[in-house]
PDB file of C-alpha atoms in Angstrom:
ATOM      1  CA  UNK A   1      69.218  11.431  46.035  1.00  0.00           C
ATOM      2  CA  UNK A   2      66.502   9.326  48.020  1.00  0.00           C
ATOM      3  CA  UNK A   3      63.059  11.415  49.282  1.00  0.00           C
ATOM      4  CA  UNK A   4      61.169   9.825  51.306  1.00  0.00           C
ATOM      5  CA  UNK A   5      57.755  12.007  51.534  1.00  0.00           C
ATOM      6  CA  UNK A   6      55.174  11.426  54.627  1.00  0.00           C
ATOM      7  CA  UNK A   7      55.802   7.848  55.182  1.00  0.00           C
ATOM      8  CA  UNK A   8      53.597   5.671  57.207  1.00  0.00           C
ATOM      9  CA  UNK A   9      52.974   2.493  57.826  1.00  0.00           C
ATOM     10  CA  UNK A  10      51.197   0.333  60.540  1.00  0.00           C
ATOM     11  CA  UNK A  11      50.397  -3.760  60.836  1.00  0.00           C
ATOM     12  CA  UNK A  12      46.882  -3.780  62.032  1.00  0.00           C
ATOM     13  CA  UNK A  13      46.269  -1.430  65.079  1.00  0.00           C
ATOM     14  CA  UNK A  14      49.912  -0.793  65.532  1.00  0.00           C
ATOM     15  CA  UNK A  15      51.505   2.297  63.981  1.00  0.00           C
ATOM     16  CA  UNK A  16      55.547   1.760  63.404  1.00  0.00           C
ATOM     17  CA  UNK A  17      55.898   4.449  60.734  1.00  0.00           C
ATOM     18  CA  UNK A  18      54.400   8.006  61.319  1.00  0.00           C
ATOM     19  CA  UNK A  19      55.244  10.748  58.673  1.00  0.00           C
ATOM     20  CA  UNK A  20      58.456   9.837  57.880  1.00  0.00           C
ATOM     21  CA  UNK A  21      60.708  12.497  55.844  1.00  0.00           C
ATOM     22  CA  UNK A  22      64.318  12.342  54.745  1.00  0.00           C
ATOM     23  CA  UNK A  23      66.596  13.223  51.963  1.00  0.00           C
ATOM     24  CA  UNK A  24      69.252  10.817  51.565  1.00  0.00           C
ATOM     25  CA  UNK A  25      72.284  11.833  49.485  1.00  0.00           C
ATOM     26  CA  UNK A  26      74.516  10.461  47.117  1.00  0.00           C
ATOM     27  CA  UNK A  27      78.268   9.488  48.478  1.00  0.00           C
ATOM     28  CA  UNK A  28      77.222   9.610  51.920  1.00  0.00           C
ATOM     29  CA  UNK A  29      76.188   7.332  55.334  1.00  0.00           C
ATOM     30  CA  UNK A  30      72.957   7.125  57.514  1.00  0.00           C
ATOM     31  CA  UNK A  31      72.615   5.566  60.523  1.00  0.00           C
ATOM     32  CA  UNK A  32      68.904   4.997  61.351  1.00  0.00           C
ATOM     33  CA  UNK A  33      68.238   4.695  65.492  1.00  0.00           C
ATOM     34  CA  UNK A  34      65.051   3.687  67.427  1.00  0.00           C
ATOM     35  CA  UNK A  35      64.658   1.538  70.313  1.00  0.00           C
ATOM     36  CA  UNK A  36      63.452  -2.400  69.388  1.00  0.00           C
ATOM     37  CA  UNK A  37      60.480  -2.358  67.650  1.00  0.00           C
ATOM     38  CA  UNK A  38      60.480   1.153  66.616  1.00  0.00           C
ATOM     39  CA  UNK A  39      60.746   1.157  62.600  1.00  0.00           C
ATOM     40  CA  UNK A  40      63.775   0.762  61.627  1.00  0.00           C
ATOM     41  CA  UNK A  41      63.240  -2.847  60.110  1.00  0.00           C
ATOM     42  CA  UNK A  42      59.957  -1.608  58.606  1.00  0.00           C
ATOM     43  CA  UNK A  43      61.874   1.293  56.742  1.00  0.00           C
ATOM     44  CA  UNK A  44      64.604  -0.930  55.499  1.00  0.00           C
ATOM     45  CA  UNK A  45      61.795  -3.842  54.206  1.00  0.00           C
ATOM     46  CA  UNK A  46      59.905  -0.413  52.270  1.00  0.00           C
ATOM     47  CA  UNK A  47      62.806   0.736  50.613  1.00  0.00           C
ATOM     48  CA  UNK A  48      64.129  -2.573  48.907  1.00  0.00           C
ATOM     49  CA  UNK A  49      60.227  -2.864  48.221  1.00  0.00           C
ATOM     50  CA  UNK A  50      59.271  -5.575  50.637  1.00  0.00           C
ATOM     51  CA  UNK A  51      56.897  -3.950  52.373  1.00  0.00           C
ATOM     52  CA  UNK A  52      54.414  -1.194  51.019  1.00  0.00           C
ATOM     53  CA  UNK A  53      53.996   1.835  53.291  1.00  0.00           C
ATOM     54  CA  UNK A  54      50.065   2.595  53.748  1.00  0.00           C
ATOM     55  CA  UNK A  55      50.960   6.601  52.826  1.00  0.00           C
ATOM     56  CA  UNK A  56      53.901   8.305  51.614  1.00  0.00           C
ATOM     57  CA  UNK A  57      55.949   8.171  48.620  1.00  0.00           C
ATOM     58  CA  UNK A  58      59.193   7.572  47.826  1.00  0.00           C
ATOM     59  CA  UNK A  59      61.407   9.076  45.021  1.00  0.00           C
ATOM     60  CA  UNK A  60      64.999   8.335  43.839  1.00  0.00           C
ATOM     61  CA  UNK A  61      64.643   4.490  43.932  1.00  0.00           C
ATOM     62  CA  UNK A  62      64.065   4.071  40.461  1.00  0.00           C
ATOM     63  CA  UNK A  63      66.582   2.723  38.408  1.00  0.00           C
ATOM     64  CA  UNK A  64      68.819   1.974  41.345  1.00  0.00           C
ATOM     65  CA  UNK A  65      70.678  -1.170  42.027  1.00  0.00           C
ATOM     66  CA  UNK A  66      70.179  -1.979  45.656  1.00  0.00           C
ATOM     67  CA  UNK A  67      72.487  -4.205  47.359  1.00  0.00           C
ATOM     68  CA  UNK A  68      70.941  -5.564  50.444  1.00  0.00           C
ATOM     69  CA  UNK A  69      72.520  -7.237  53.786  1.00  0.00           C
ATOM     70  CA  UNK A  70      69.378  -8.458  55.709  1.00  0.00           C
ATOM     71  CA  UNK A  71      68.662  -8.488  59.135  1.00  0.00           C
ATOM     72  CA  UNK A  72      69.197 -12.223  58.717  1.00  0.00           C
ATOM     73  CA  UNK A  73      72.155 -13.297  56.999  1.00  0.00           C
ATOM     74  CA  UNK A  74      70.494 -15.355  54.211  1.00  0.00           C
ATOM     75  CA  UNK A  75      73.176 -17.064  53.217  1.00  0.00           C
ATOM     76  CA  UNK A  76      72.642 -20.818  51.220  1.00  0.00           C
ATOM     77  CA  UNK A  77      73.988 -22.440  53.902  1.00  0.00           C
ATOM     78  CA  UNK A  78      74.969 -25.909  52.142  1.00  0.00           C
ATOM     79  CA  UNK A  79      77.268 -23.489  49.573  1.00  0.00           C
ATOM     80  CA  UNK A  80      80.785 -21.782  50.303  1.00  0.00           C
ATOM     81  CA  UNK A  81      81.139 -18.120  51.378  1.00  0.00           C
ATOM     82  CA  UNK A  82      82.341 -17.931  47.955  1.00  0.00           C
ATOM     83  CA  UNK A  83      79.944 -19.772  46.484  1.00  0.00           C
ATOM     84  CA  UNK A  84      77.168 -17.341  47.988  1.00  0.00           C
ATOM     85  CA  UNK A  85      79.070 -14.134  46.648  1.00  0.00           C
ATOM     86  CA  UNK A  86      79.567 -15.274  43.366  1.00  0.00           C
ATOM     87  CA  UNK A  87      75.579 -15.816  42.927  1.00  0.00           C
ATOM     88  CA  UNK A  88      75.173 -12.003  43.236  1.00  0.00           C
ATOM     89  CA  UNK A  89      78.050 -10.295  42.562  1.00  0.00           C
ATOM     90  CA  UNK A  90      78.260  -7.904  39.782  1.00  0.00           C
ATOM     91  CA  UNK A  91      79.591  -9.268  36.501  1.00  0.00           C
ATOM     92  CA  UNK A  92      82.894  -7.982  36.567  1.00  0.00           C
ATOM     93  CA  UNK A  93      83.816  -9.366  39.812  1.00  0.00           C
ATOM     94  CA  UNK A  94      85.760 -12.427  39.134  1.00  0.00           C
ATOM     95  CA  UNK A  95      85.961 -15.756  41.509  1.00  0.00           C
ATOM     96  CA  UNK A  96      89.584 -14.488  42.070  1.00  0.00           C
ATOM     97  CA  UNK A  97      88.810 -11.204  43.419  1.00  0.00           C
ATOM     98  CA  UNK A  98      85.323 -12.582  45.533  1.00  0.00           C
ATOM     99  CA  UNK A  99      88.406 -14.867  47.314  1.00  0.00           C
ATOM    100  CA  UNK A 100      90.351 -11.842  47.866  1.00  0.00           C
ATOM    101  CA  UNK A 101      88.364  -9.973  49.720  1.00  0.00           C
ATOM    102  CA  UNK A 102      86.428 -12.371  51.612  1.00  0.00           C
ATOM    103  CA  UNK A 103      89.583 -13.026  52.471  1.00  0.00           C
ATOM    104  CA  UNK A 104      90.223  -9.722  54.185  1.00  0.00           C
ATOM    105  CA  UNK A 105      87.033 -10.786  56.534  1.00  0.00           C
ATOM    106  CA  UNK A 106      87.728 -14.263  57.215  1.00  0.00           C
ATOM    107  CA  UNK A 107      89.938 -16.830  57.827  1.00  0.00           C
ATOM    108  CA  UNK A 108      91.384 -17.810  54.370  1.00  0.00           C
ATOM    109  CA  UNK A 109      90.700 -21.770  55.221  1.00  0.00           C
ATOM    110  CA  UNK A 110      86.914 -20.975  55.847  1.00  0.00           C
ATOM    111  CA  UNK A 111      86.012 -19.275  52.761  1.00  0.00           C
ATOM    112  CA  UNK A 112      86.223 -22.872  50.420  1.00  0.00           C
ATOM    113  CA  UNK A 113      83.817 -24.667  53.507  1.00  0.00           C
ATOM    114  CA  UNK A 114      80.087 -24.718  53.484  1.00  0.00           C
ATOM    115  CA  UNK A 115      78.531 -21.867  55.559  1.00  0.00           C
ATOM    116  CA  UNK A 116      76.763 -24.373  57.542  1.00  0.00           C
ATOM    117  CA  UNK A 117      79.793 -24.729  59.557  1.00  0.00           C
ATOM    118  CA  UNK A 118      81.012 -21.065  60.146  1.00  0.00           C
ATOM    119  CA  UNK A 119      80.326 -18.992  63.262  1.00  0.00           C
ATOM    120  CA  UNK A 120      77.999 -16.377  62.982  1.00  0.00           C
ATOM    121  CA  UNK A 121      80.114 -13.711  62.815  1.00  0.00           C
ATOM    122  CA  UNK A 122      81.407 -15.415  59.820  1.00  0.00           C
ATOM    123  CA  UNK A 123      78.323 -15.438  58.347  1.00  0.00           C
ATOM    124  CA  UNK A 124      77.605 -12.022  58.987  1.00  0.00           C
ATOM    125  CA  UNK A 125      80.454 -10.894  57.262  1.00  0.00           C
ATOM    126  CA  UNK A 126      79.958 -13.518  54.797  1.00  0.00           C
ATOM    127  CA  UNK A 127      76.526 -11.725  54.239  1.00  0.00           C
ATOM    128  CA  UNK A 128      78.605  -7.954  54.420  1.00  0.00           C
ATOM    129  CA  UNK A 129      81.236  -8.936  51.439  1.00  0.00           C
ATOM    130  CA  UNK A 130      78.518 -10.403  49.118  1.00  0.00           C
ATOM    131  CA  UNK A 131      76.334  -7.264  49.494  1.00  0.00           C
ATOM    132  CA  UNK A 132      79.146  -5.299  48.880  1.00  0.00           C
ATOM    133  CA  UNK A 133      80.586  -7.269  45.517  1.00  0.00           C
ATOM    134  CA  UNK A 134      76.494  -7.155  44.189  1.00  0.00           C
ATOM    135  CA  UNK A 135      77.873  -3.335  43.400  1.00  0.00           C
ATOM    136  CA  UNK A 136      74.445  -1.752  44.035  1.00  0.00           C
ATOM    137  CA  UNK A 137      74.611   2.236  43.377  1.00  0.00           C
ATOM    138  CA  UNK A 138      73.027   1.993  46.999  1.00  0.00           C
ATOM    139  CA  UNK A 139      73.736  -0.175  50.222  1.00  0.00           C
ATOM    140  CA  UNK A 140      71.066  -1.092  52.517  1.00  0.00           C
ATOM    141  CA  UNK A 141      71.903  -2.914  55.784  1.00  0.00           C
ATOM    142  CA  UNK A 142      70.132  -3.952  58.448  1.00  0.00           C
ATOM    143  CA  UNK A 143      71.811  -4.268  61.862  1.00  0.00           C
ATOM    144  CA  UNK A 144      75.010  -5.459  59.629  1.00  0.00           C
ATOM    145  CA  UNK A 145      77.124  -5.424  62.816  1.00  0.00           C
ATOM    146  CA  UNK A 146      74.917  -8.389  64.874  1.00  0.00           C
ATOM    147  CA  UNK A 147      77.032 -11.061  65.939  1.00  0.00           C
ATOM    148  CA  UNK A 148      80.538  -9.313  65.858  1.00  0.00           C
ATOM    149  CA  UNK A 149      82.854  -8.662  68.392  1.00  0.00           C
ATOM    150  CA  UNK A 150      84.471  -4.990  68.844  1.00  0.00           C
ATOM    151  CA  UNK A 151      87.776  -5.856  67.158  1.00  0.00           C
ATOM    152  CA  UNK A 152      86.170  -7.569  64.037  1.00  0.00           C
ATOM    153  CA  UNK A 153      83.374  -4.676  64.052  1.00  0.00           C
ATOM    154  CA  UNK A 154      85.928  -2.048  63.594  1.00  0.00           C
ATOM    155  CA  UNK A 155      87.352  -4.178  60.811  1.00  0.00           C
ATOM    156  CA  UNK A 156      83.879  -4.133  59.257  1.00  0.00           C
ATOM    157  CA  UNK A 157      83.367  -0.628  59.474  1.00  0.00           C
ATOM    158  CA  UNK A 158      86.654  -0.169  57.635  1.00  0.00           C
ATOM    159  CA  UNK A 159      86.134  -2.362  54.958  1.00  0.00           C
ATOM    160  CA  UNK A 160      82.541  -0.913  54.852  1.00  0.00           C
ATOM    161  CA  UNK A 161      84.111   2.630  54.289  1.00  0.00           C
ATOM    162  CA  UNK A 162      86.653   1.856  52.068  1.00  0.00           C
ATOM    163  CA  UNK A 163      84.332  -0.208  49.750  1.00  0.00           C
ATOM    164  CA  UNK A 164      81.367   2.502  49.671  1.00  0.00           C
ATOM    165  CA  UNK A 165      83.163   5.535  49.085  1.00  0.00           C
ATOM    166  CA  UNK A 166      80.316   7.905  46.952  1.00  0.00           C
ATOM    167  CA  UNK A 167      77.553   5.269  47.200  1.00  0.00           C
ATOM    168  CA  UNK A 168      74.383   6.157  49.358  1.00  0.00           C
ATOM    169  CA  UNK A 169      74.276   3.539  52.643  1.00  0.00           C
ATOM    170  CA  UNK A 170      71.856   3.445  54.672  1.00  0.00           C
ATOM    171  CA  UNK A 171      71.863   1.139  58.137  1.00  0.00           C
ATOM    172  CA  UNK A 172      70.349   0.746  61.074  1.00  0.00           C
ATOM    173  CA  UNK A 173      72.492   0.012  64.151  1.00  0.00           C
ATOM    174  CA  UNK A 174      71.615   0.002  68.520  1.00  0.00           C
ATOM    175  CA  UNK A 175      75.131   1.239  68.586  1.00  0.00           C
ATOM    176  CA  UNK A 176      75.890   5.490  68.871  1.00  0.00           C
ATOM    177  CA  UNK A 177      79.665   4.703  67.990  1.00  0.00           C
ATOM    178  CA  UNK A 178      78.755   3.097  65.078  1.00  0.00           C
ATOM    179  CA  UNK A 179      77.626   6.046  63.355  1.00  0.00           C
ATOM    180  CA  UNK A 180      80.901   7.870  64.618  1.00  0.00           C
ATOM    181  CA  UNK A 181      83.411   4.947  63.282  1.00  0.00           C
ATOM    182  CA  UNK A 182      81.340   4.714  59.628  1.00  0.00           C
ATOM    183  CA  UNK A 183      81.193   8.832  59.781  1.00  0.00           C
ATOM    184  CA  UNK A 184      77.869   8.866  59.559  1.00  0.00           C
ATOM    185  CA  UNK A 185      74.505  10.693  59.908  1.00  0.00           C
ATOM    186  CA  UNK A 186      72.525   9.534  62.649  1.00  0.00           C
ATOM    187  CA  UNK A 187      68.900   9.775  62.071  1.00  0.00           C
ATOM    188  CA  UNK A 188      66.932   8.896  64.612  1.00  0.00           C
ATOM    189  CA  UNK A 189      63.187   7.426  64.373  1.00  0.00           C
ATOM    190  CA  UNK A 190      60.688   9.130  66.235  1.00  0.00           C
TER     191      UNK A 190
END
């Protein structure tokens, strides 16, 4: 379980966290909502301990593998799809299985070429699969489903599901029916 106590943070004179408080459990999905600009970024960037919040404390983080897909896919472009899973994935994934189920996102024929010349939809998922093969004990993602179109975004979700059965995600999406298709809590930010 994640507690997040009176949580604020602001960059200069602008205030983009106010008093934050949520308990986020074990085994289950939150979908963080606010309009551009309105925290959800901020939030993310605090709890994989980018950013520092200026009040507030957070509990439940410690010891806790976090596997991360960024708002930006941050992906080593020059490598392979594969090549950028295998440099985080947990040690019992093998270069087999990393092909295997990048191959359930993408084209078979595009997971051996550099990144540089997939889509960005590829990438994205590209980004999705190699945070979920880091096996973190919790998922952050941040506006995961950018770049997708509706039939490969339910595909996504799906996989998502599947993969993070009893693990603790938390994502931020624009999208209401995302938090239906991942069945998932919507919290929005004030």
């Amino acid at each position: 379980m994640v507690e997040i106590h009176d949580l604020t943070k602001s960059f200069q004179d602008l205030r983009v966290l106010e008093g934050i408080n949520l308990t986020l459990e074990e085994g289950k999905t939150y979908c963080l909502m606010a309009p551009s600009g309105g925290g959800k970024t901020t939030l993310m960037r605090i709890l994989m301990g980018l950013e520092t919040a200026d009040s507030g404390e957070i509990r439940g983080l410690e010891g806790k593998r976090l596997a991360v897909v960024f708002q930006e896919d941050r992906l080593c472009e020059a490598y392979t799809p594969l090549d950028n899973v295998m440099m985080t994935a947990a040690p019992h994934v093998t270069r087999d299985t990393a092909r295997r189920e990048l191959c359930r996102l993408l084209p078979e024929e595009s997971v051996g070429r550099p990144v540089c010349t997939l889509s960005g939809g590829m990438k994205r998922r590209t980004a999705i699969c190699r945070a979920i093969l880091a096996s973190g004990q919790i998922l952050l993602m941040d506006e995961p489903f950018t770049g997708l179109d509706g039939d490969t975004r339910q595909e996504v979700i799906r996989y998502i599901k599947e993969k993070t059965e009893g693990k603790l995600v938390v994502l931020s999406t624009h999208q209401e029916e995302d938090v239906e298709a991942l069945g998932g809590e919507l919290i929005r930010l004030p």
